[in-house]
Coordinates of N, CA and C in Angstrom, one line a residue:
X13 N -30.0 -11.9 -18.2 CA -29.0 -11.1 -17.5 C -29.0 -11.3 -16.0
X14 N -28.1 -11.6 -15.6 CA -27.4 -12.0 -14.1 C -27.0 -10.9 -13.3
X15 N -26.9 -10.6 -11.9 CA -26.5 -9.4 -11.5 C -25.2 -9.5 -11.7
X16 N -24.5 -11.1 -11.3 CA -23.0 -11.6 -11.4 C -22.5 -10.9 -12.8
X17 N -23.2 -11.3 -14.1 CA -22.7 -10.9 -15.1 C -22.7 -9.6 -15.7
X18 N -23.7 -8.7 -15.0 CA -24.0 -7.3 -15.1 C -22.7 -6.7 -14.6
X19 N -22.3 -7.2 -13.1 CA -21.2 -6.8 -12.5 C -20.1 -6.9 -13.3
X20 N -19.6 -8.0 -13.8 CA -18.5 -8.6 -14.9 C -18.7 -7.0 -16.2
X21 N -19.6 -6.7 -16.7 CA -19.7 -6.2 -17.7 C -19.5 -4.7 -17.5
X22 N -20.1 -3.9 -16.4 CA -20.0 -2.6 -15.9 C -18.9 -2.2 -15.3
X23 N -18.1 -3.4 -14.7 CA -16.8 -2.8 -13.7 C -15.9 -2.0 -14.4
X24 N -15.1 -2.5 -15.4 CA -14.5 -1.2 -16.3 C -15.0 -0.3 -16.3
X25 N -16.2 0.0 -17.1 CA -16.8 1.2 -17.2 C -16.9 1.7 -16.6
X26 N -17.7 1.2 -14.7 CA -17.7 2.1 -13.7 C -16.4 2.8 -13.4
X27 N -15.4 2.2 -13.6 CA -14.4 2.3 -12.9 C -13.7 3.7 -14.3
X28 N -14.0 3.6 -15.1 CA -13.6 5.1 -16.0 C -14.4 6.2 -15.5
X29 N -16.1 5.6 -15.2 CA -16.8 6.9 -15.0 C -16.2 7.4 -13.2
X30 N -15.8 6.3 -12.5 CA -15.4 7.0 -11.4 C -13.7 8.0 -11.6
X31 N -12.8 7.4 -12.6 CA -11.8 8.1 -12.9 C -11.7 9.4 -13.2
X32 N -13.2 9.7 -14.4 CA -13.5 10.5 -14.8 C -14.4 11.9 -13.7
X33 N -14.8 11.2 -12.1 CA -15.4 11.8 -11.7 C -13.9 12.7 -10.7
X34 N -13.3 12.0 -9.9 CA -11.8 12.4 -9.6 C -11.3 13.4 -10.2
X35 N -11.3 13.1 -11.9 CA -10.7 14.2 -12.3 C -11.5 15.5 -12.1
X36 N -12.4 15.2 -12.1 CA -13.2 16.6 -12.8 C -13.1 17.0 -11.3
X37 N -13.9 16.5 -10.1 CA -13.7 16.8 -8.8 C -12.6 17.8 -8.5
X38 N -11.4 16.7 -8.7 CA -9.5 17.5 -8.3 C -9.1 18.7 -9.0
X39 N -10.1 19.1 -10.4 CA -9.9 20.5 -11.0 C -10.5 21.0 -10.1
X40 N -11.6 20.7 -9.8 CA -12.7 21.9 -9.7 C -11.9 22.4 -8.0
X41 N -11.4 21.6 -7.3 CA -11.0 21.7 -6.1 C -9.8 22.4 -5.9
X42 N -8.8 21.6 -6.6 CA -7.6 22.4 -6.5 C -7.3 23.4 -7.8
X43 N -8.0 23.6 -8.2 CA -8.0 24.7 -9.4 C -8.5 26.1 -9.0
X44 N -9.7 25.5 -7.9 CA -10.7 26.6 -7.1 C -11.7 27.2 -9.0
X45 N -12.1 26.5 -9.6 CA -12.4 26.4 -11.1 C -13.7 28.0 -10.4
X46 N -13.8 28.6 -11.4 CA -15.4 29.3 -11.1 C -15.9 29.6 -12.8
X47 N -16.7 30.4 -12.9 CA -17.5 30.6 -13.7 C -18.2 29.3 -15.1
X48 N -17.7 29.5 -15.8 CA -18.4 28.2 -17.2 C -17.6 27.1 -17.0
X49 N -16.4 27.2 -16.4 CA -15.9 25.8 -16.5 C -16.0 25.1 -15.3
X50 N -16.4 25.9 -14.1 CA -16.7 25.3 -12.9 C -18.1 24.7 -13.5
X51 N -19.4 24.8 -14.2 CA -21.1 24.9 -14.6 C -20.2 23.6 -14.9
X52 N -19.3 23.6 -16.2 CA -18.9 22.8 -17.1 C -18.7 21.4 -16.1
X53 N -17.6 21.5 -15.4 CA -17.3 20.2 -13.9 C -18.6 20.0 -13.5
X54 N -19.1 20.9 -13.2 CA -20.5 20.4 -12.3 C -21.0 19.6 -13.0
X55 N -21.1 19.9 -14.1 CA -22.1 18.9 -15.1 C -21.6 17.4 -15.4
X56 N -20.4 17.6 -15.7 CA -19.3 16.5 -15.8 C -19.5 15.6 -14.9
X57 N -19.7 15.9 -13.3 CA -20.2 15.2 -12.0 C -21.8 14.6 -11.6
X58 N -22.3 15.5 -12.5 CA -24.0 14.6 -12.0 C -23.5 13.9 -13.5
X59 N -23.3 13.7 -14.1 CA -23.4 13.0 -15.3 C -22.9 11.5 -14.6
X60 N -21.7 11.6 -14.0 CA -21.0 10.7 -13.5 C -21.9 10.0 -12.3
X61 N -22.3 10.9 -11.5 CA -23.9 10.8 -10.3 C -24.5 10.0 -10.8
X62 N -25.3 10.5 -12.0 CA -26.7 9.8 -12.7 C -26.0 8.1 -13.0
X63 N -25.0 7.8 -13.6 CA -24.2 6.9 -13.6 C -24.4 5.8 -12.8
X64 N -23.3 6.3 -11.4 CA -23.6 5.5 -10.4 C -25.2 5.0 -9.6
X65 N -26.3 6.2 -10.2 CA -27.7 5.8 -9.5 C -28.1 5.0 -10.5
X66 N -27.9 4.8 -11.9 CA -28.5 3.9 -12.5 C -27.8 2.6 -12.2
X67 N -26.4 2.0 -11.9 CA -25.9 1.4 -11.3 C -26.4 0.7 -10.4
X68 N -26.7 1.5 -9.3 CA -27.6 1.1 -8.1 C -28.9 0.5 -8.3
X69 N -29.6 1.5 -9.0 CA -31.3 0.9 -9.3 C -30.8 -0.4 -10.3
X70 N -29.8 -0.9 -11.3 CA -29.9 -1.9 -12.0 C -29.9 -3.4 -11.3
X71 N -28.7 -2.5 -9.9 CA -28.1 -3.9 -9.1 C -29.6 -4.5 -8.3
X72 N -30.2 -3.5 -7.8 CA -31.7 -3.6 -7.0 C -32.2 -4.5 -7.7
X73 N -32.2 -4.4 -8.7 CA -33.3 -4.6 -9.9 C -33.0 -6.1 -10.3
X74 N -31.9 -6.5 -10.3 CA -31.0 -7.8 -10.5 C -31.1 -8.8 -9.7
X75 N -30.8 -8.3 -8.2 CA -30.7 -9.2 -6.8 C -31.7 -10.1 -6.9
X76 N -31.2 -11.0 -6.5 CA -32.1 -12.5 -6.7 C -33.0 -11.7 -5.1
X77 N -32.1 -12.0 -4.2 CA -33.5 -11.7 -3.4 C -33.1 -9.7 -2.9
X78 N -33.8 -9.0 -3.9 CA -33.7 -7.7 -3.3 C -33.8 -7.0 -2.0
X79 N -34.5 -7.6 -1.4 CA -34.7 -7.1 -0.1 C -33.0 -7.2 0.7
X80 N -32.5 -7.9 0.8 CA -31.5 -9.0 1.3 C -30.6 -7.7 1.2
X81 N -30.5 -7.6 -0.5 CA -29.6 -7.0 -0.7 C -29.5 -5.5 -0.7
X82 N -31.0 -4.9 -0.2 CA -31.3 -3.5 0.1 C -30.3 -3.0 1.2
X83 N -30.9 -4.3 2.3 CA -30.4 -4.1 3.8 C -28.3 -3.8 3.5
X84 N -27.6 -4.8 3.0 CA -26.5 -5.2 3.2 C -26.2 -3.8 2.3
X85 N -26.4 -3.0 1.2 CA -26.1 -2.5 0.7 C -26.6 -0.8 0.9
X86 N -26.8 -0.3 2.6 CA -27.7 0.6 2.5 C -26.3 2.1 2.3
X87 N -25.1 1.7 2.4 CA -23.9 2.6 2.1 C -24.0 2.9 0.3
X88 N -24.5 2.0 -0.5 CA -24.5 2.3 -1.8 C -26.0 3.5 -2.2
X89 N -27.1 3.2 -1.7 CA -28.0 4.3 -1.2 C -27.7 5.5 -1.0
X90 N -26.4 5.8 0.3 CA -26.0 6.9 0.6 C -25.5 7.7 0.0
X91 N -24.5 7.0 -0.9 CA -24.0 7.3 -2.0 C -24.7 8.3 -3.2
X92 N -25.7 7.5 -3.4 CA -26.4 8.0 -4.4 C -28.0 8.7 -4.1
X93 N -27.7 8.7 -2.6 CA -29.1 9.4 -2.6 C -28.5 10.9 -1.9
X94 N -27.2 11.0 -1.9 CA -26.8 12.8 -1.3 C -25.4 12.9 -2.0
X95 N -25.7 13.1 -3.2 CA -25.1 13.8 -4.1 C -24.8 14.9 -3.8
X96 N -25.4 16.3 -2.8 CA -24.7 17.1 -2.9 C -23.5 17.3 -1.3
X97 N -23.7 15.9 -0.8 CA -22.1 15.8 -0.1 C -21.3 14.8 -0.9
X98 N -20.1 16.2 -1.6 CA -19.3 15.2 -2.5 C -18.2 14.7 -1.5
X99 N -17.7 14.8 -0.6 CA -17.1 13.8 0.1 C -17.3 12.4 0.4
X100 N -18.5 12.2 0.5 CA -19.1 11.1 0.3 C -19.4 10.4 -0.7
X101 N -19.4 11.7 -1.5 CA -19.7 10.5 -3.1 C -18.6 9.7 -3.7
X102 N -17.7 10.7 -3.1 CA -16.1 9.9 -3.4 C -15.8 8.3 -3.2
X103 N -17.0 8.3 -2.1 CA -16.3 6.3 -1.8 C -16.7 5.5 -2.8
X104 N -17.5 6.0 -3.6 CA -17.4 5.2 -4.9 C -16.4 4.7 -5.4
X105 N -15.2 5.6 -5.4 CA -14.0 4.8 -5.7 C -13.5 4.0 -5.7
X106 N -14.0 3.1 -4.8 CA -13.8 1.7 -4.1 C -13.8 1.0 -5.4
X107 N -14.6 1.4 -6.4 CA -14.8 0.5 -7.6 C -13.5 0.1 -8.4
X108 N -12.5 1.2 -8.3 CA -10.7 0.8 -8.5 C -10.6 -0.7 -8.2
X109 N -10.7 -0.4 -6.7 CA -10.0 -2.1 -5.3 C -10.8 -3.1 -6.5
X110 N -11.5 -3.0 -6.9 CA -12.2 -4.3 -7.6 C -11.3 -4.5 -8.6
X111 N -11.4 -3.5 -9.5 CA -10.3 -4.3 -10.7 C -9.3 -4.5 -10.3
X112 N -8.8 -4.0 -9.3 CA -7.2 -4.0 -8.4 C -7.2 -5.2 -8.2
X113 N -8.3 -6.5 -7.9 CA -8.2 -7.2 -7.1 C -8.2 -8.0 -8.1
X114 N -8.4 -7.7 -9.5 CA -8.8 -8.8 -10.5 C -7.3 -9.0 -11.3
X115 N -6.8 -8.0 -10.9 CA -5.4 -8.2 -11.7 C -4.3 -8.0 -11.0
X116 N -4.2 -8.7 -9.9 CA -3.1 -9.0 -8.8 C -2.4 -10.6 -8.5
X117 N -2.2 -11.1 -8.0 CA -1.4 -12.5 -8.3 C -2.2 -13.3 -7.7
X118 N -2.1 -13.9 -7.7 CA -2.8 -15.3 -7.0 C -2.3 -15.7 -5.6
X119 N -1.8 -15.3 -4.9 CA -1.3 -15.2 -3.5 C -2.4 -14.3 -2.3
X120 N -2.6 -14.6 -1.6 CA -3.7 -14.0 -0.6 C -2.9 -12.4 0.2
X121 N -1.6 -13.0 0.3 CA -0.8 -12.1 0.7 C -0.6 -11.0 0.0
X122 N -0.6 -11.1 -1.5 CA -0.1 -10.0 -2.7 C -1.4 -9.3 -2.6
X123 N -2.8 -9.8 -2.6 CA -3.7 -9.1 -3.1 C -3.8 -8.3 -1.5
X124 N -3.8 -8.7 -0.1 CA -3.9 -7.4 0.5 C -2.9 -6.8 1.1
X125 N -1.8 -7.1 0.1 CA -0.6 -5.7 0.6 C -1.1 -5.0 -0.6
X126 N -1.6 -5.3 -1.8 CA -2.0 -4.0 -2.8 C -3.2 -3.7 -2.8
X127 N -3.9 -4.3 -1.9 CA -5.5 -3.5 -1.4 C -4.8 -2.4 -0.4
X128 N -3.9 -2.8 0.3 CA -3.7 -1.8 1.5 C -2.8 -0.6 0.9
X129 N -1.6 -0.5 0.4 CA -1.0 0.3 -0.7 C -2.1 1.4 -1.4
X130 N -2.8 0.9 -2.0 CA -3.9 1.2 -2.9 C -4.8 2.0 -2.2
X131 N -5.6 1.2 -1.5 CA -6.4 2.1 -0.1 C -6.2 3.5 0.3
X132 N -4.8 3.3 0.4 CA -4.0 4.3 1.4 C -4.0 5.3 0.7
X133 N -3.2 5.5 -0.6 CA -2.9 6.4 -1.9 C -4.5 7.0 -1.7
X134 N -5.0 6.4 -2.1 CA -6.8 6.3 -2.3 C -7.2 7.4 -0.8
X135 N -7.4 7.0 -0.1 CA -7.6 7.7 1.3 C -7.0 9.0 1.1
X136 N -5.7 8.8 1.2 CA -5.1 10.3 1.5 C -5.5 11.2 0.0
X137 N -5.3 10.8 -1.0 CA -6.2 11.7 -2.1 C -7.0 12.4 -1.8
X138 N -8.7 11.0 -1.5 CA -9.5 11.6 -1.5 C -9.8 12.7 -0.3
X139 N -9.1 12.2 0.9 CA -9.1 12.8 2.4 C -8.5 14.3 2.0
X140 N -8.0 14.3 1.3 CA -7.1 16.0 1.1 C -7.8 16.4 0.3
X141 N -8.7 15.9 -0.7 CA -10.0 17.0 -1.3 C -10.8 17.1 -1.0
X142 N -11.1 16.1 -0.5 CA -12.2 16.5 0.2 C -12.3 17.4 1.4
X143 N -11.2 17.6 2.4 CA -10.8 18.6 3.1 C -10.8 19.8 3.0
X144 N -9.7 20.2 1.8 CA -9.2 21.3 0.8 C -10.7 21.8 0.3
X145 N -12.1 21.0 0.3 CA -13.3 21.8 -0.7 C -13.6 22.4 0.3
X146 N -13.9 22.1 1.5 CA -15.0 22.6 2.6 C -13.8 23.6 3.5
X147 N -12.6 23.4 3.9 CA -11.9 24.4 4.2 C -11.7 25.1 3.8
X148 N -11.0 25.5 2.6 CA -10.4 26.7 1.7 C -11.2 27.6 2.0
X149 N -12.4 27.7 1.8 CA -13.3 29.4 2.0 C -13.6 29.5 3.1
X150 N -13.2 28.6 4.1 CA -13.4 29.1 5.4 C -13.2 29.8 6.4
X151 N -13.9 30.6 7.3 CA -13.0 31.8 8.3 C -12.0 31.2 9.1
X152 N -10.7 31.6 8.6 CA -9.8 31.2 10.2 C -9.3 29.9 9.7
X153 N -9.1 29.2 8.1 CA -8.9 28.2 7.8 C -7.5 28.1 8.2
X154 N -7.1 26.6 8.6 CA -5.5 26.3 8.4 C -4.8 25.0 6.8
X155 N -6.2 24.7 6.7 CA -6.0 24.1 5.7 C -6.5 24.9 3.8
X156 N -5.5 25.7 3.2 CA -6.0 26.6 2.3 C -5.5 25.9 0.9
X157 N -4.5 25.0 0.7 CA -4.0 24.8 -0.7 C -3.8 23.1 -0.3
X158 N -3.8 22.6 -1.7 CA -3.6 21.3 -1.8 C -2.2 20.7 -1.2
X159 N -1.3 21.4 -1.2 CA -0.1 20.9 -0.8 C -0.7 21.1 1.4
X160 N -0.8 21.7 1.9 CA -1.3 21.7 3.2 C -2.3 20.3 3.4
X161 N -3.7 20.4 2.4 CA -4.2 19.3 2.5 C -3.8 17.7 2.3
X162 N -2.6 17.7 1.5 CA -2.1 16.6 1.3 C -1.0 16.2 2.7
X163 N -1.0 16.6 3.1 CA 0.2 16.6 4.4 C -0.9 16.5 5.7
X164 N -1.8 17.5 5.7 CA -2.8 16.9 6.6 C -3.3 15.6 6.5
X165 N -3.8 14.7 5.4 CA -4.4 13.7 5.3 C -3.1 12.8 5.5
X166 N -2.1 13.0 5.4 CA -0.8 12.1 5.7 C -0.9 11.9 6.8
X167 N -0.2 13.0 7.4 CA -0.3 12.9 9.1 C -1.7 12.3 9.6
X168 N -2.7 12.1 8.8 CA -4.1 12.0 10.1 C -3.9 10.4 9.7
X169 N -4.2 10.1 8.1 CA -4.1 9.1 8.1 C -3.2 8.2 9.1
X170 N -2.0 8.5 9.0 CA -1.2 7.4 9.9 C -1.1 7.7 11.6
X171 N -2.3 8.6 11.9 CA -2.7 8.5 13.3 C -1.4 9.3 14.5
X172 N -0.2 9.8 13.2 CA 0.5 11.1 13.6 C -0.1 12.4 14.6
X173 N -0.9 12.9 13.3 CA -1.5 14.0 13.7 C -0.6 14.8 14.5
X174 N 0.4 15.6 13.9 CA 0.9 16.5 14.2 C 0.5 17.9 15.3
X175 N -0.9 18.4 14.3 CA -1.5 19.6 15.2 C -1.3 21.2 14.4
X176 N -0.4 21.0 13.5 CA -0.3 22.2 13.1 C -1.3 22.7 12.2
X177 N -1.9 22.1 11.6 CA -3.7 22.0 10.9 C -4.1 20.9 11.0
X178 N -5.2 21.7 11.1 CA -6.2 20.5 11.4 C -7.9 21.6 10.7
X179 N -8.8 20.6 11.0 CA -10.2 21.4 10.1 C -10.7 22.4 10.9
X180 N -11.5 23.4 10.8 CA -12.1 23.8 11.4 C -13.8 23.9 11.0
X181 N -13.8 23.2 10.2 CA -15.8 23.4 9.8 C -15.5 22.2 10.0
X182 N -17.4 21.7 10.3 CA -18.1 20.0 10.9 C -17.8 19.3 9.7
X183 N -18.0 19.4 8.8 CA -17.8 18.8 7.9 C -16.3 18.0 7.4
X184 N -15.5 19.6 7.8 CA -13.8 19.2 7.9 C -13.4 18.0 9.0
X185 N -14.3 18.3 10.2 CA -13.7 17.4 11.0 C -14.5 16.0 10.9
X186 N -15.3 15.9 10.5 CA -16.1 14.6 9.8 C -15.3 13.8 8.9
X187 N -15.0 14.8 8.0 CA -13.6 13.5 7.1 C -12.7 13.6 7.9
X188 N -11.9 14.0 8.8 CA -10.6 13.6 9.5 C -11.2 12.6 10.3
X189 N -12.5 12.4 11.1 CA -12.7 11.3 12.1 C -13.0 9.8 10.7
X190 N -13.6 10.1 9.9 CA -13.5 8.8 9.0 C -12.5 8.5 8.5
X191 N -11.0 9.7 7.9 CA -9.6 9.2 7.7 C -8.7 8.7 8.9
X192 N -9.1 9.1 10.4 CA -8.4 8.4 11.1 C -8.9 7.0 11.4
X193 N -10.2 6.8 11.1 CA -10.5 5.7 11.5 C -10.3 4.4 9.9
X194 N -9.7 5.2 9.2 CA -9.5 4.7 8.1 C -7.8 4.2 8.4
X195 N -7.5 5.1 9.2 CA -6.0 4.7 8.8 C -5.6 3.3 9.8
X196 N -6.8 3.8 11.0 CA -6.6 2.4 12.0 C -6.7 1.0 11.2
X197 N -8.0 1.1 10.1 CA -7.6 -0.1 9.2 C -6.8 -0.7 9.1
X198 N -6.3 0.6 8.1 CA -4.7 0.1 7.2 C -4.1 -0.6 8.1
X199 N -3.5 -0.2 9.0 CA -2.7 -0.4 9.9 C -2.9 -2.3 10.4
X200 N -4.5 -1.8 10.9 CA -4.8 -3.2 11.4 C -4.4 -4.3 10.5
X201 N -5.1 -4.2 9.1 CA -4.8 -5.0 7.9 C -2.9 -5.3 7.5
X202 N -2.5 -4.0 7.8 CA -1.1 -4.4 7.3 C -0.5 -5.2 8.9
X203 N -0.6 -4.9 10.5 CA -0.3 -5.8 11.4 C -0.7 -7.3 11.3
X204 N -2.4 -7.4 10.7 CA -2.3 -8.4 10.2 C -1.5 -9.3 9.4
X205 N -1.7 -9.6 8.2 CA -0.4 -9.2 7.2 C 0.8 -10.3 7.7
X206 N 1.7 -9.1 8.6 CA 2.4 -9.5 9.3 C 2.7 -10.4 10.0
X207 N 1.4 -10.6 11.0 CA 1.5 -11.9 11.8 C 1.5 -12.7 11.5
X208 N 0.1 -13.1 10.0 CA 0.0 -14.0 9.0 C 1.1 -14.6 8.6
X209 N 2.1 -14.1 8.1 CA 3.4 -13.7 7.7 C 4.4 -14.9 8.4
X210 N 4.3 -14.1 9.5 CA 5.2 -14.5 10.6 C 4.9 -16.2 10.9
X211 N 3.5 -16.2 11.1 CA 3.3 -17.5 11.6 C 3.5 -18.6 10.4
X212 N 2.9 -18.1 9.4 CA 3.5 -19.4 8.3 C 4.8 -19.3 8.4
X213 N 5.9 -18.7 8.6 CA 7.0 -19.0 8.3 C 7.5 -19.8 9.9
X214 N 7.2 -19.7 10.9 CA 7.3 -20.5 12.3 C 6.8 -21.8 12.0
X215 N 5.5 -21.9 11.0 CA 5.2 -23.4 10.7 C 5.8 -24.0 9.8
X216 N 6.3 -23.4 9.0 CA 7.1 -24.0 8.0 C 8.5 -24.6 8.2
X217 N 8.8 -23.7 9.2 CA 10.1 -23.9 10.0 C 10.0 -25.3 10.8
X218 N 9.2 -25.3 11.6 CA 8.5 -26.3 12.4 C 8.4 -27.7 11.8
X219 N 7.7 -27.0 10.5 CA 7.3 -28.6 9.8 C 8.6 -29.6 9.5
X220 N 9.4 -28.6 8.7 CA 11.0 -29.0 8.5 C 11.5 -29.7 9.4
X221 N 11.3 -29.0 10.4 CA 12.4 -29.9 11.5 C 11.7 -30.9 12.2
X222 N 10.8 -31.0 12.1 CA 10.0 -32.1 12.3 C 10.0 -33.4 11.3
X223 N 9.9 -32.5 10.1 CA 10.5 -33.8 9.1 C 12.2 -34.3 9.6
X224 N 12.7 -32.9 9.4 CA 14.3 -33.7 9.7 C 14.4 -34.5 10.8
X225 N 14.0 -34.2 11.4 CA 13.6 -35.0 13.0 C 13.5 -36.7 12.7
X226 N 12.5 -36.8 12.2 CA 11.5 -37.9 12.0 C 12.5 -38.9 10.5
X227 N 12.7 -38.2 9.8 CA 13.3 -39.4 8.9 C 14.1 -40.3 9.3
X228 N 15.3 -40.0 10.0 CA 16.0 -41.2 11.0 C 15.2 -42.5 11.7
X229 N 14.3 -41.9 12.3 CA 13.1 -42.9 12.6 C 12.6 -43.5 12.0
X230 N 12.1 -42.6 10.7 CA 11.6 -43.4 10.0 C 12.1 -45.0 9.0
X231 N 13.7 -44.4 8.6 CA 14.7 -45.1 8.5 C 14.4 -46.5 8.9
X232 N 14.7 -46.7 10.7 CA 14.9 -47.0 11.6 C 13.9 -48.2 11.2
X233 N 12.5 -47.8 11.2 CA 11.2 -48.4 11.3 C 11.3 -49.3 9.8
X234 N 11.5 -48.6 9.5 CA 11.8 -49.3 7.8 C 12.3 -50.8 7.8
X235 N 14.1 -50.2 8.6 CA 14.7 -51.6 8.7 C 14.4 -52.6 9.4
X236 N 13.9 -52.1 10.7 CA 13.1 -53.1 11.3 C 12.2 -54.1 10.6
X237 N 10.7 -53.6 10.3 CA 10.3 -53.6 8.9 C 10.5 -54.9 8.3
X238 N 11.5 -54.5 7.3 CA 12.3 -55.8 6.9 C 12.7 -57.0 7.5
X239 N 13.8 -56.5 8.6 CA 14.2 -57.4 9.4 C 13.0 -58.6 10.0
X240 N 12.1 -57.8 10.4 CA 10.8 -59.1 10.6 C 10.0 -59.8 9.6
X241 N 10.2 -59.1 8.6 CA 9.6 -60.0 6.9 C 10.4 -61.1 6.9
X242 N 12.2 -60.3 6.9 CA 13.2 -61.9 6.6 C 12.7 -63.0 8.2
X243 N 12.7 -62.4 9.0 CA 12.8 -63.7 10.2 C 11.3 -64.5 10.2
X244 N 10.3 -63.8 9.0 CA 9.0 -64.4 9.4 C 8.8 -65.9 8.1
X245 N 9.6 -65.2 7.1 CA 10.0 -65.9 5.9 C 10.9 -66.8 6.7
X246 N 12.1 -67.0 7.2 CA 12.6 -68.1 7.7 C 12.0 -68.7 8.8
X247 N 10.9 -68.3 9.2 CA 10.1 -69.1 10.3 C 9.4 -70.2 9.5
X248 N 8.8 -69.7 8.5 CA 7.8 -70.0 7.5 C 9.0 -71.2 6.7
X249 N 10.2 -71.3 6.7 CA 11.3 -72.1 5.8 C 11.2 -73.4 7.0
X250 N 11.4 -72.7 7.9 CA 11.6 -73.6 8.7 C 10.7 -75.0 9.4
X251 N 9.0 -74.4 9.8 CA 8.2 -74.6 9.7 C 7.6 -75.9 8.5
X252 N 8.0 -75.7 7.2 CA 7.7 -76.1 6.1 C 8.7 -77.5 6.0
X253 N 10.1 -77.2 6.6 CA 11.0 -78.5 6.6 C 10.5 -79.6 7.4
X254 N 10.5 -78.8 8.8 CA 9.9 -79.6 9.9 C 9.0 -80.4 9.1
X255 N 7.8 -80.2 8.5 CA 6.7 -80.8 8.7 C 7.0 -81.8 7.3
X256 N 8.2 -81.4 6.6 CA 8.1 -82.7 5.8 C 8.7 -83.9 6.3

């Protein structure tokens, strides 16, 4: 077994246990769940936890050179070594963009306008539960129900920021400084994008008229071309009389 092929074989799955972790999360959050069925979600989430750390320890375990990949990978650690900040454990998510990426078209352009689309949906989701858990019971909250939290993470994401709520615990304003710096992404990625965009179609344009340009000439060179084949051929006729 291969880490390549471990990866191949787990990604579905991860990608249910992370679906399955969402859901349970988004009841517990916007349901405000308490007694056996909140115990019940809780349990539902380390199950999905334990998941992702056996994930972790398998990939460790796999790496051709582990160390290598301790270093490059110390965000997947984070993940699974502070389980009890679920805001954080959310970026697991990320495990979606993979199969997203596996079943998108074959154009460079398609796969990151629906990484960026995707992202985004993704961001502001998780950015408004994550918000909505640590504010709701807070003194003096302005962010209390999911529909507030979803409007907040809109506006922050796209670097709006209106003002009319905003967080007021560290924690609250910890995910708004990682959703705005999330949305500068997007943004950057989709301006990218664009320029990308822009400039192949300026070269393309370019190239055209360059061809159209050029075939006349080319024409041109052609006939010439010939014309010196026939006069070298009657040099060569000529040449050949002479000397008889």
């Amino acid at each position: 077994m291969t880490q390549e092929r471990y990866r191949n074989l787990a990604e579905w799955p991860l990608m249910g246990t992370a679906l399955i972790f969402l859901t349970a999360y988004a009841w517990q959050v916007i349901g405000a769940v308490e007694g056996r069925d909140a115990d019940a979600l809780e349990v539902v989430m380390w199950i999905t936890w334990a998941i992702f750390a056996v994930d972790y320890i398998t990939n460790l375990w796999l790496a051709h050179n582990r160390r290598r990949w301790f270093v490059r990978n110390l965000h997947e650690l984070l993940i699974v070594a502070l389980p009890f900040f679920r805001p954080l454990r959310l970026l697991r998510l990320v495990t979606l963009l993979s199969v997203l990426h596996r079943t998108i078209g074959e154009t460079l352009r398609g796969r990151v306008v629906t990484y960026v689309a995707g992202s985004a949906v993704l961001l502001v989701f998780v950015g408004a539960l994550a918000v909505l858990d640590v504010e709701q019971s807070a003194p003096d909250a302005k962010i209390v129900t999911f529909g507030d939290a979803l409007w907040w993470a809109i506006t922050t994401i796209t670097t709006v920021g209106y003002g009319d709520m905003y967080p007021v615990t560290a924690i609250g304003r910890m995910v708004a400084a990682a959703l705005m710096m999330s949305g500068i992404a997007v943004l950057g990625v989709v301006t990218a994008s664009i320029a990308s965009w822009l400039v192949q179609r300026i070269e393309e344009g370019t190239e055209a008229a360059a061809e159209a340009a050029e075939a006349p000439v080319l024409n041109e060179v052609n006939e010439l071309q010939q014309e010196v084949i026939a006069l070298r051929r009657e040099i060569e006729a000529l040449r050949s009389e002479k000397s008889i």
